[in-house]
CSV table of N, CA and C in Angstrom, one decimal:
chain,number,residue,atom,x,y,z
A,141,MET,N,33.9,19.4,-8.0
A,141,MET,CA,33.0,19.0,-9.1
A,141,MET,C,32.4,20.2,-9.8
A,142,GLU,N,32.6,20.3,-11.0
A,142,GLU,CA,32.1,21.4,-11.8
A,142,GLU,C,30.6,21.3,-12.1
A,143,VAL,N,29.8,22.3,-11.8
A,143,VAL,CA,28.4,22.2,-12.0
A,143,VAL,C,28.1,22.8,-13.4
A,144,GLU,N,27.4,22.1,-14.2
A,144,GLU,CA,27.0,22.6,-15.5
A,144,GLU,C,26.1,23.8,-15.4
A,145,THR,N,26.4,24.9,-16.0
A,145,THR,CA,25.5,26.0,-16.0
A,145,THR,C,25.2,26.4,-17.4
A,146,PRO,N,24.1,27.2,-17.6
A,146,PRO,CA,23.7,27.6,-18.9
A,146,PRO,C,24.5,28.7,-19.5
A,147,SER,N,25.8,28.7,-19.4
A,147,SER,CA,26.6,29.8,-20.0
A,147,SER,C,26.4,29.9,-21.5
A,148,ASN,N,26.1,28.8,-22.1
A,148,ASN,CA,25.9,28.9,-23.6
A,148,ASN,C,24.4,29.1,-23.9
A,149,VAL,N,23.6,29.2,-22.9
A,149,VAL,CA,22.1,29.4,-23.2
A,149,VAL,C,21.9,30.9,-23.3
A,150,ARG,N,21.2,31.2,-24.4
A,150,ARG,CA,20.8,32.6,-24.6
A,150,ARG,C,19.7,33.0,-23.7
A,151,ARG,N,19.9,34.1,-23.0
A,151,ARG,CA,18.9,34.5,-22.1
A,151,ARG,C,17.6,35.0,-22.8
A,152,HIS,N,16.5,34.7,-22.2
A,152,HIS,CA,15.2,35.2,-22.8
A,152,HIS,C,14.9,36.6,-22.2
A,153,GLN,N,13.9,37.2,-22.8
A,153,GLN,CA,13.5,38.5,-22.3
A,153,GLN,C,13.2,38.5,-20.8
A,154,ASP,N,12.6,37.4,-20.3
A,154,ASP,CA,12.2,37.4,-18.9
A,154,ASP,C,13.2,36.5,-18.1
A,155,GLY,N,14.4,36.3,-18.6
A,155,GLY,CA,15.4,35.5,-17.9
A,155,GLY,C,16.1,36.3,-16.9
A,156,PRO,N,17.1,35.7,-16.2
A,156,PRO,CA,17.8,36.3,-15.1
A,156,PRO,C,18.4,37.7,-15.4
A,157,ASP,N,18.9,37.9,-16.6
A,157,ASP,CA,19.6,39.1,-16.9
A,157,ASP,C,18.7,40.4,-17.1
A,158,GLN,N,17.6,40.2,-17.8
A,158,GLN,CA,16.8,41.3,-18.2
A,158,GLN,C,15.9,41.8,-17.2
A,159,SER,N,15.1,40.9,-16.5
A,159,SER,CA,14.1,41.4,-15.6
A,159,SER,C,14.3,41.0,-14.2
A,160,SER,N,15.6,40.8,-13.9
A,160,SER,CA,15.9,40.3,-12.5
A,160,SER,C,15.6,41.4,-11.5
A,161,PRO,N,15.1,41.0,-10.3
A,161,PRO,CA,14.8,42.0,-9.3
A,161,PRO,C,16.1,42.8,-8.9
A,162,ASN,N,15.8,44.0,-8.4
A,162,ASN,CA,16.9,44.8,-8.0
A,162,ASN,C,17.5,44.3,-6.7
A,163,VAL,N,18.7,43.8,-6.7
A,163,VAL,CA,19.3,43.1,-5.5
A,163,VAL,C,19.6,44.2,-4.4
A,164,GLU,N,19.7,45.4,-4.8
A,164,GLU,CA,19.9,46.4,-3.8
A,164,GLU,C,18.7,46.7,-2.9
A,165,ASN,N,17.5,46.3,-3.4
A,165,ASN,CA,16.3,46.5,-2.6
A,165,ASN,C,15.9,45.3,-1.7
A,166,LEU,N,16.8,44.3,-1.5
A,166,LEU,CA,16.5,43.2,-0.7
A,166,LEU,C,16.3,43.7,0.7
A,167,PRO,N,15.3,43.0,1.4
A,167,PRO,CA,15.1,43.4,2.8
A,167,PRO,C,16.3,43.1,3.7
A,168,LYS,N,16.3,43.7,4.9
A,168,LYS,CA,17.4,43.5,5.8
A,168,LYS,C,17.3,42.0,6.3
A,169,ILE,N,18.3,41.2,5.9
A,169,ILE,CA,18.4,39.8,6.4
A,169,ILE,C,19.8,39.5,6.7
A,170,PRO,N,20.0,38.4,7.5
A,170,PRO,CA,21.4,38.1,7.9
A,170,PRO,C,22.2,37.8,6.6
A,171,ASN,N,23.4,38.2,6.6
A,171,ASN,CA,24.3,38.0,5.4
A,171,ASN,C,23.9,38.6,4.1
A,172,ARG,N,23.1,39.7,4.3
A,172,ARG,CA,22.6,40.4,3.1
A,172,ARG,C,23.6,40.8,2.1
A,173,ASP,N,24.7,41.4,2.6
A,173,ASP,CA,25.8,41.8,1.7
A,173,ASP,C,26.4,40.6,0.9
A,174,LYS,N,26.6,39.5,1.6
A,174,LYS,CA,27.1,38.3,0.9
A,174,LYS,C,26.2,37.9,-0.2
A,175,ILE,N,24.9,37.9,0.1
A,175,ILE,CA,23.9,37.4,-0.9
A,175,ILE,C,23.8,38.4,-2.1
A,176,VAL,N,23.9,39.7,-1.8
A,176,VAL,CA,23.9,40.7,-2.9
A,176,VAL,C,25.1,40.4,-3.8
A,177,GLU,N,26.3,40.2,-3.2
A,177,GLU,CA,27.5,40.0,-3.9
A,177,GLU,C,27.4,38.7,-4.8
A,178,LEU,N,26.8,37.6,-4.2
A,178,LEU,CA,26.6,36.4,-5.0
A,178,LEU,C,25.7,36.6,-6.1
A,179,MET,N,24.6,37.4,-6.0
A,179,MET,CA,23.6,37.6,-7.0
A,179,MET,C,24.2,38.4,-8.2
A,180,LYS,N,25.3,39.2,-7.9
A,180,LYS,CA,25.9,40.0,-9.0
A,180,LYS,C,26.7,39.1,-9.9
A,181,ASP,N,27.2,38.0,-9.4
A,181,ASP,CA,28.0,37.1,-10.3
A,181,ASP,C,27.0,36.1,-10.9
A,182,SER,N,26.8,36.1,-12.2
A,182,SER,CA,25.8,35.4,-12.9
A,182,SER,C,25.8,33.9,-12.7
A,183,ARG,N,27.0,33.3,-12.6
A,183,ARG,CA,27.0,31.9,-12.4
A,183,ARG,C,26.6,31.5,-11.0
A,184,LYS,N,27.0,32.3,-10.0
A,184,LYS,CA,26.6,32.1,-8.6
A,184,LYS,C,25.2,32.4,-8.5
A,185,ARG,N,24.7,33.4,-9.2
A,185,ARG,CA,23.3,33.8,-9.1
A,185,ARG,C,22.4,32.6,-9.6
A,186,PHE,N,22.9,32.1,-10.7
A,186,PHE,CA,22.2,30.9,-11.3
A,186,PHE,C,22.0,29.8,-10.3
A,187,LEU,N,23.1,29.5,-9.6
A,187,LEU,CA,23.1,28.4,-8.7
A,187,LEU,C,22.3,28.7,-7.5
A,188,LEU,N,22.3,30.0,-7.0
A,188,LEU,CA,21.6,30.4,-5.9
A,188,LEU,C,20.1,30.3,-6.2
A,189,GLU,N,19.7,30.8,-7.4
A,189,GLU,CA,18.3,30.7,-7.7
A,189,GLU,C,17.8,29.3,-8.0
A,190,LEU,N,18.7,28.5,-8.6
A,190,LEU,CA,18.3,27.0,-8.8
A,190,LEU,C,18.1,26.4,-7.4
A,191,GLU,N,19.0,26.6,-6.5
A,191,GLU,CA,18.8,26.0,-5.1
A,191,GLU,C,17.5,26.5,-4.5
A,192,PHE,N,17.2,27.8,-4.6
A,192,PHE,CA,16.0,28.3,-4.0
A,192,PHE,C,14.7,27.7,-4.7
A,193,VAL,N,14.7,27.6,-6.0
A,193,VAL,CA,13.6,27.0,-6.7
A,193,VAL,C,13.4,25.6,-6.3
A,194,GLU,N,14.5,24.8,-6.1
A,194,GLU,CA,14.4,23.4,-5.8
A,194,GLU,C,13.9,23.3,-4.3
A,195,LEU,N,14.2,24.2,-3.5
A,195,LEU,CA,13.7,24.2,-2.1
A,195,LEU,C,12.1,24.3,-2.1
A,196,LEU,N,11.6,24.8,-3.1
A,196,LEU,CA,10.1,25.0,-3.2
A,196,LEU,C,9.4,23.6,-3.3
A,197,ALA,N,10.2,22.6,-3.6
A,197,ALA,CA,9.6,21.2,-3.7
A,197,ALA,C,9.2,20.7,-2.3
A,198,SER,N,9.7,21.3,-1.2
A,198,SER,CA,9.4,20.8,0.1
A,198,SER,C,8.2,21.6,0.7
A,199,PRO,N,7.1,20.8,1.0
A,199,PRO,CA,5.9,21.5,1.6
A,199,PRO,C,6.3,22.1,3.0
A,200,LEU,N,7.2,21.4,3.7
A,200,LEU,CA,7.6,21.9,5.0
A,200,LEU,C,8.4,23.3,4.9
A,201,TYR,N,9.1,23.4,3.8
A,201,TYR,CA,9.8,24.7,3.6
A,201,TYR,C,8.8,25.8,3.2
A,202,LEU,N,7.8,25.4,2.4
A,202,LEU,CA,6.7,26.4,2.1
A,202,LEU,C,6.0,26.8,3.3
A,203,GLU,N,5.7,25.9,4.2
A,203,GLU,CA,5.0,26.2,5.5
A,203,GLU,C,5.9,27.2,6.3
A,204,ARG,N,7.2,27.0,6.3
A,204,ARG,CA,8.1,27.9,7.1
A,204,ARG,C,8.0,29.3,6.4
A,205,LEU,N,8.1,29.4,5.1
A,205,LEU,CA,8.0,30.7,4.5
A,205,LEU,C,6.7,31.4,4.8
A,206,ALA,N,5.6,30.6,4.8
A,206,ALA,CA,4.3,31.2,5.1
A,206,ALA,C,4.2,31.7,6.6
A,207,LYS,N,4.8,30.9,7.5
A,207,LYS,CA,4.7,31.3,8.9
A,207,LYS,C,5.6,32.5,9.2
A,208,LEU,N,6.7,32.7,8.3
A,208,LEU,CA,7.5,33.9,8.5
A,208,LEU,C,7.0,35.1,7.7
A,209,LYS,N,5.8,34.9,7.1
A,209,LYS,CA,5.0,36.0,6.4
A,209,LYS,C,5.7,36.4,5.1
A,210,TYR,N,6.5,35.6,4.5
A,210,TYR,CA,7.1,36.0,3.2
A,210,TYR,C,6.0,36.2,2.2
A,211,PHE,N,5.0,35.4,2.2
A,211,PHE,CA,3.9,35.5,1.2
A,211,PHE,C,3.1,36.7,1.3
A,212,SER,N,3.3,37.5,2.3
A,212,SER,CA,2.5,38.8,2.5
A,212,SER,C,3.3,39.9,2.0
A,213,ASP,N,4.6,39.7,1.5
A,213,ASP,CA,5.5,40.7,1.0
A,213,ASP,C,5.3,40.8,-0.5
A,214,PRO,N,4.8,41.9,-1.1
A,214,PRO,CA,4.7,42.0,-2.5
A,214,PRO,C,6.0,41.8,-3.3
A,215,ARG,N,7.1,42.2,-2.7
A,215,ARG,CA,8.4,42.0,-3.4
A,215,ARG,C,8.7,40.5,-3.5
A,216,PHE,N,8.4,39.7,-2.5
A,216,PHE,CA,8.6,38.3,-2.6
A,216,PHE,C,7.7,37.6,-3.6
A,217,ILE,N,6.4,38.1,-3.7
A,217,ILE,CA,5.5,37.6,-4.7
A,217,ILE,C,6.0,37.9,-6.1
A,218,ARG,N,6.5,39.1,-6.3
A,218,ARG,CA,7.1,39.4,-7.6
A,218,ARG,C,8.3,38.5,-7.9
A,219,TYR,N,9.1,38.2,-6.9
A,219,TYR,CA,10.3,37.4,-7.1
A,219,TYR,C,9.8,36.0,-7.5
A,220,LEU,N,8.7,35.5,-6.9
A,220,LEU,CA,8.2,34.2,-7.3
A,220,LEU,C,7.7,34.2,-8.7
A,221,GLU,N,7.1,35.3,-9.2
A,221,GLU,CA,6.7,35.5,-10.6
A,221,GLU,C,7.9,35.5,-11.5
A,222,TYR,N,8.9,36.2,-11.1
A,222,TYR,CA,10.2,36.2,-11.9
A,222,TYR,C,10.8,34.8,-12.0
A,223,LEU,N,10.7,34.0,-11.0
A,223,LEU,CA,11.3,32.7,-11.1
A,223,LEU,C,10.6,31.7,-12.1
A,224,ASN,N,9.5,32.1,-12.6
A,224,ASN,CA,8.8,31.3,-13.6
A,224,ASN,C,9.7,31.0,-14.8
A,225,TYR,N,10.7,31.7,-15.0
A,225,TYR,CA,11.6,31.4,-16.2
A,225,TYR,C,12.2,30.0,-16.1
A,226,TRP,N,12.2,29.4,-14.9
A,226,TRP,CA,12.7,28.1,-14.8
A,226,TRP,C,11.9,27.1,-15.5
A,227,ARG,N,10.7,27.4,-15.9
A,227,ARG,CA,9.8,26.5,-16.7
A,227,ARG,C,10.3,26.4,-18.2
A,228,LYS,N,11.1,27.3,-18.6
A,228,LYS,CA,11.5,27.2,-20.0
A,228,LYS,C,12.5,26.1,-20.2
A,229,PRO,N,12.5,25.4,-21.4
A,229,PRO,CA,13.3,24.2,-21.7
A,229,PRO,C,14.8,24.4,-21.4
A,230,GLN,N,15.3,25.6,-21.7
A,230,GLN,CA,16.8,25.8,-21.5
A,230,GLN,C,17.1,25.8,-20.0
A,231,TYR,N,16.2,26.0,-19.1
A,231,TYR,CA,16.4,26.1,-17.7
A,231,TYR,C,15.9,24.8,-17.0
A,232,ILE,N,14.8,24.3,-17.5
A,232,ILE,CA,14.2,23.2,-16.8
A,232,ILE,C,15.1,21.9,-16.7
A,233,LYS,N,16.0,21.8,-17.7
A,233,LYS,CA,16.9,20.7,-17.7
A,233,LYS,C,17.8,20.6,-16.5
A,234,PHE,N,17.9,21.7,-15.8
A,234,PHE,CA,18.8,21.8,-14.6
A,234,PHE,C,18.0,21.4,-13.3
A,235,ILE,N,16.7,21.3,-13.4
A,235,ILE,CA,15.9,21.0,-12.2
A,235,ILE,C,16.0,19.5,-11.9
A,236,SER,N,16.3,19.2,-10.6
A,236,SER,CA,16.4,17.8,-10.1
A,236,SER,C,15.1,17.4,-9.5
A,237,TYR,N,14.3,18.3,-8.9
A,237,TYR,CA,13.1,18.0,-8.2
A,237,TYR,C,11.9,18.7,-8.9
A,238,PRO,N,11.3,18.0,-9.9
A,238,PRO,CA,10.2,18.7,-10.7
A,238,PRO,C,9.0,19.2,-9.9
A,239,TYR,N,8.8,18.6,-8.7
A,239,TYR,CA,7.7,19.1,-7.8
A,239,TYR,C,7.9,20.6,-7.5
A,240,CYS,N,9.1,21.1,-7.5
A,240,CYS,CA,9.3,22.5,-7.2
A,240,CYS,C,8.6,23.4,-8.3
A,241,LEU,N,8.6,23.0,-9.5
A,241,LEU,CA,7.9,23.7,-10.5
A,241,LEU,C,6.4,23.7,-10.4
A,242,TYR,N,5.9,22.6,-9.9
A,242,TYR,CA,4.5,22.4,-9.6
A,242,TYR,C,4.1,23.4,-8.5
A,243,PHE,N,4.9,23.4,-7.4
A,243,PHE,CA,4.6,24.3,-6.3
A,243,PHE,C,4.8,25.7,-6.7
A,244,LEU,N,5.8,26.0,-7.5
A,244,LEU,CA,6.0,27.4,-8.0
A,244,LEU,C,4.8,27.9,-8.7
A,245,GLU,N,4.2,27.0,-9.5
A,245,GLU,CA,2.9,27.4,-10.2
A,245,GLU,C,1.8,27.7,-9.2
A,246,LEU,N,1.7,26.8,-8.2
A,246,LEU,CA,0.6,27.0,-7.2
A,246,LEU,C,0.9,28.2,-6.3
A,247,LEU,N,2.1,28.6,-6.1
A,247,LEU,CA,2.5,29.8,-5.3
A,247,LEU,C,2.0,31.1,-6.0
A,248,GLN,N,1.7,31.0,-7.3
A,248,GLN,CA,1.3,32.2,-8.0
A,248,GLN,C,-0.2,32.5,-7.5
A,249,LYS,N,-0.9,31.6,-6.9
A,249,LYS,CA,-2.2,31.8,-6.4
A,249,LYS,C,-2.3,32.1,-5.0
A,250,LYS,N,-3.0,33.2,-4.6
A,250,LYS,CA,-3.1,33.6,-3.3
A,250,LYS,C,-3.7,32.6,-2.4
A,251,GLU,N,-4.8,31.9,-2.9
A,251,GLU,CA,-5.5,30.9,-2.1
A,251,GLU,C,-4.5,29.8,-1.6
A,252,PHE,N,-3.6,29.4,-2.4
A,252,PHE,CA,-2.7,28.4,-2.0
A,252,PHE,C,-1.7,28.9,-1.0
A,253,ARG,N,-1.2,30.1,-1.2
A,253,ARG,CA,-0.3,30.7,-0.3
A,253,ARG,C,-0.9,30.8,1.1
A,254,ASP,N,-2.2,31.2,1.1
A,254,ASP,CA,-2.9,31.4,2.4
A,254,ASP,C,-3.1,30.1,3.2
A,255,LYS,N,-3.3,29.0,2.4
A,255,LYS,CA,-3.5,27.7,3.1
A,255,LYS,C,-2.2,27.1,3.7
A,256,LEU,N,-1.1,27.6,3.3
A,256,LEU,CA,0.2,27.1,3.8
A,256,LEU,C,0.5,27.3,5.3
A,257,VAL,N,-0.3,28.1,5.9
A,257,VAL,CA,-0.1,28.3,7.4
A,257,VAL,C,-0.8,27.2,8.2
A,258,ASP,N,-1.6,26.5,7.5
A,258,ASP,CA,-2.4,25.4,8.2
A,258,ASP,C,-1.5,24.1,8.2
A,259,PRO,N,-1.1,23.7,9.4
A,259,PRO,CA,-0.3,22.5,9.5
A,259,PRO,C,-0.9,21.2,8.9
A,260,GLN,N,-2.3,21.1,9.0
A,260,GLN,CA,-3.0,19.9,8.4
A,260,GLN,C,-2.9,20.0,6.9
A,261,TYR,N,-3.0,21.1,6.3
A,261,TYR,CA,-2.9,21.2,4.9
A,261,TYR,C,-1.5,20.9,4.4
A,262,VAL,N,-0.5,21.4,5.1
A,262,VAL,CA,0.9,21.0,4.7
A,262,VAL,C,1.1,19.6,4.9
A,263,ALA,N,0.6,18.9,5.9
A,263,ALA,CA,0.8,17.5,6.1
A,263,ALA,C,0.1,16.7,5.0
A,264,LEU,N,-1.0,17.2,4.5
A,264,LEU,CA,-1.7,16.6,3.4
A,264,LEU,C,-0.8,16.7,2.1
A,265,LEU,N,-0.3,17.9,1.9
A,265,LEU,CA,0.6,18.0,0.7
A,265,LEU,C,1.8,17.1,0.8
A,266,TYR,N,2.4,17.0,2.0
A,266,TYR,CA,3.6,16.2,2.2
A,266,TYR,C,3.2,14.7,2.0
A,267,HIS,N,2.1,14.3,2.5
A,267,HIS,CA,1.7,12.9,2.3
A,267,HIS,C,1.4,12.6,0.9
A,268,GLN,N,0.7,13.5,0.2
A,268,GLN,CA,0.4,13.2,-1.2
A,268,GLN,C,1.6,13.2,-2.1
A,269,GLN,N,2.6,14.0,-1.7
A,269,GLN,CA,3.8,14.1,-2.5
A,269,GLN,C,4.6,12.7,-2.2
A,270,TYR,N,4.6,12.3,-1.0
A,270,TYR,CA,5.2,11.0,-0.7
A,270,TYR,C,4.6,9.8,-1.5
A,271,LEU,N,3.2,9.8,-1.5
A,271,LEU,CA,2.5,8.7,-2.2
A,271,LEU,C,2.9,8.8,-3.7
A,272,HIS,N,3.0,10.0,-4.2
A,272,HIS,CA,3.3,10.1,-5.7
A,272,HIS,C,4.7,9.5,-5.9
A,273,TRP,N,5.7,9.9,-5.1
A,273,TRP,CA,7.0,9.4,-5.3
A,273,TRP,C,7.1,7.9,-5.1
A,274,ARG,N,6.3,7.4,-4.1
A,274,ARG,CA,6.3,6.0,-3.8
A,274,ARG,C,5.7,5.1,-4.9
A,275,HIS,N,4.6,5.6,-5.5
A,275,HIS,CA,3.9,4.7,-6.5
A,275,HIS,C,3.9,5.1,-7.9
A,276,HIS,N,4.4,6.3,-8.2
A,276,HIS,CA,4.4,6.8,-9.6
A,276,HIS,C,5.1,5.8,-10.6
A,277,LYS,N,6.3,5.4,-10.3
A,277,LYS,CA,7.0,4.6,-11.2
A,277,LYS,C,6.3,3.3,-11.5
A,278,HIS,N,5.8,2.7,-10.4
A,278,HIS,CA,5.1,1.4,-10.6
A,278,HIS,C,3.8,1.6,-11.4
A,279,LEU,N,3.0,2.6,-11.1
A,279,LEU,CA,1.8,2.8,-11.9
A,279,LEU,C,2.1,3.2,-13.3
A,280,ARG,N,3.2,3.9,-13.5
A,280,ARG,CA,3.6,4.3,-14.9
A,280,ARG,C,4.0,3.1,-15.7
A,281,MET,N,4.7,2.2,-15.1
A,281,MET,CA,5.2,1.0,-15.7
A,281,MET,C,4.0,0.1,-16.1
A,282,ARG,N,3.0,0.1,-15.3
A,282,ARG,CA,1.8,-0.7,-15.6
A,282,ARG,C,1.1,-0.1,-16.8
A,283,GLU,N,1.0,1.2,-16.9
A,283,GLU,CA,0.4,1.9,-18.0
A,283,GLU,C,1.2,1.6,-19.3
A,284,VAL,N,2.5,1.7,-19.2
A,284,VAL,CA,3.3,1.4,-20.4
A,284,VAL,C,3.1,-0.1,-20.8
A,285,ALA,N,3.1,-1.0,-19.9
A,285,ALA,CA,2.9,-2.4,-20.2
A,285,ALA,C,1.6,-2.7,-20.9
A,286,ARG,N,0.5,-1.9,-20.5
A,286,ARG,CA,-0.8,-2.1,-21.2
A,286,ARG,C,-0.7,-1.6,-22.6
A,287,LEU,N,0.1,-0.7,-23.0
A,287,LEU,CA,0.2,-0.2,-24.3
A,287,LEU,C,0.9,-1.2,-25.3
A,288,PHE,N,1.6,-2.1,-24.7
A,288,PHE,CA,2.4,-3.1,-25.6
A,288,PHE,C,1.8,-4.5,-25.4
């Protein structure tokens, strides 16, 4: 199955091509060479970054990142700032889980990142997210029905 990519989308000043982090400075991680090679190929890099951004929709994944101390690494914080280009209309259309953009916005705040090590806080996030998914459509349909 061919995945639609923004090959015809003109890159913005702060898009993946112009201000992307230096892949050569990635920390020592398993399969580092493979990841560096993937990031050099723009289509694969697009898919890799899309997948990572969408993972941010999971409070449990955010908790794992916090416990592994990724949020204390200034390079990782800069990478999260860089990923804000996904909010632009030409990129947002590829997002399947809009909660990831909400959490990406919250991750820009140190207070939120610090709270992610607390299992009770993460459980609250998870529960609130579930309730939103469970009831949003029904509540939205009621709102629309009141308008007509």
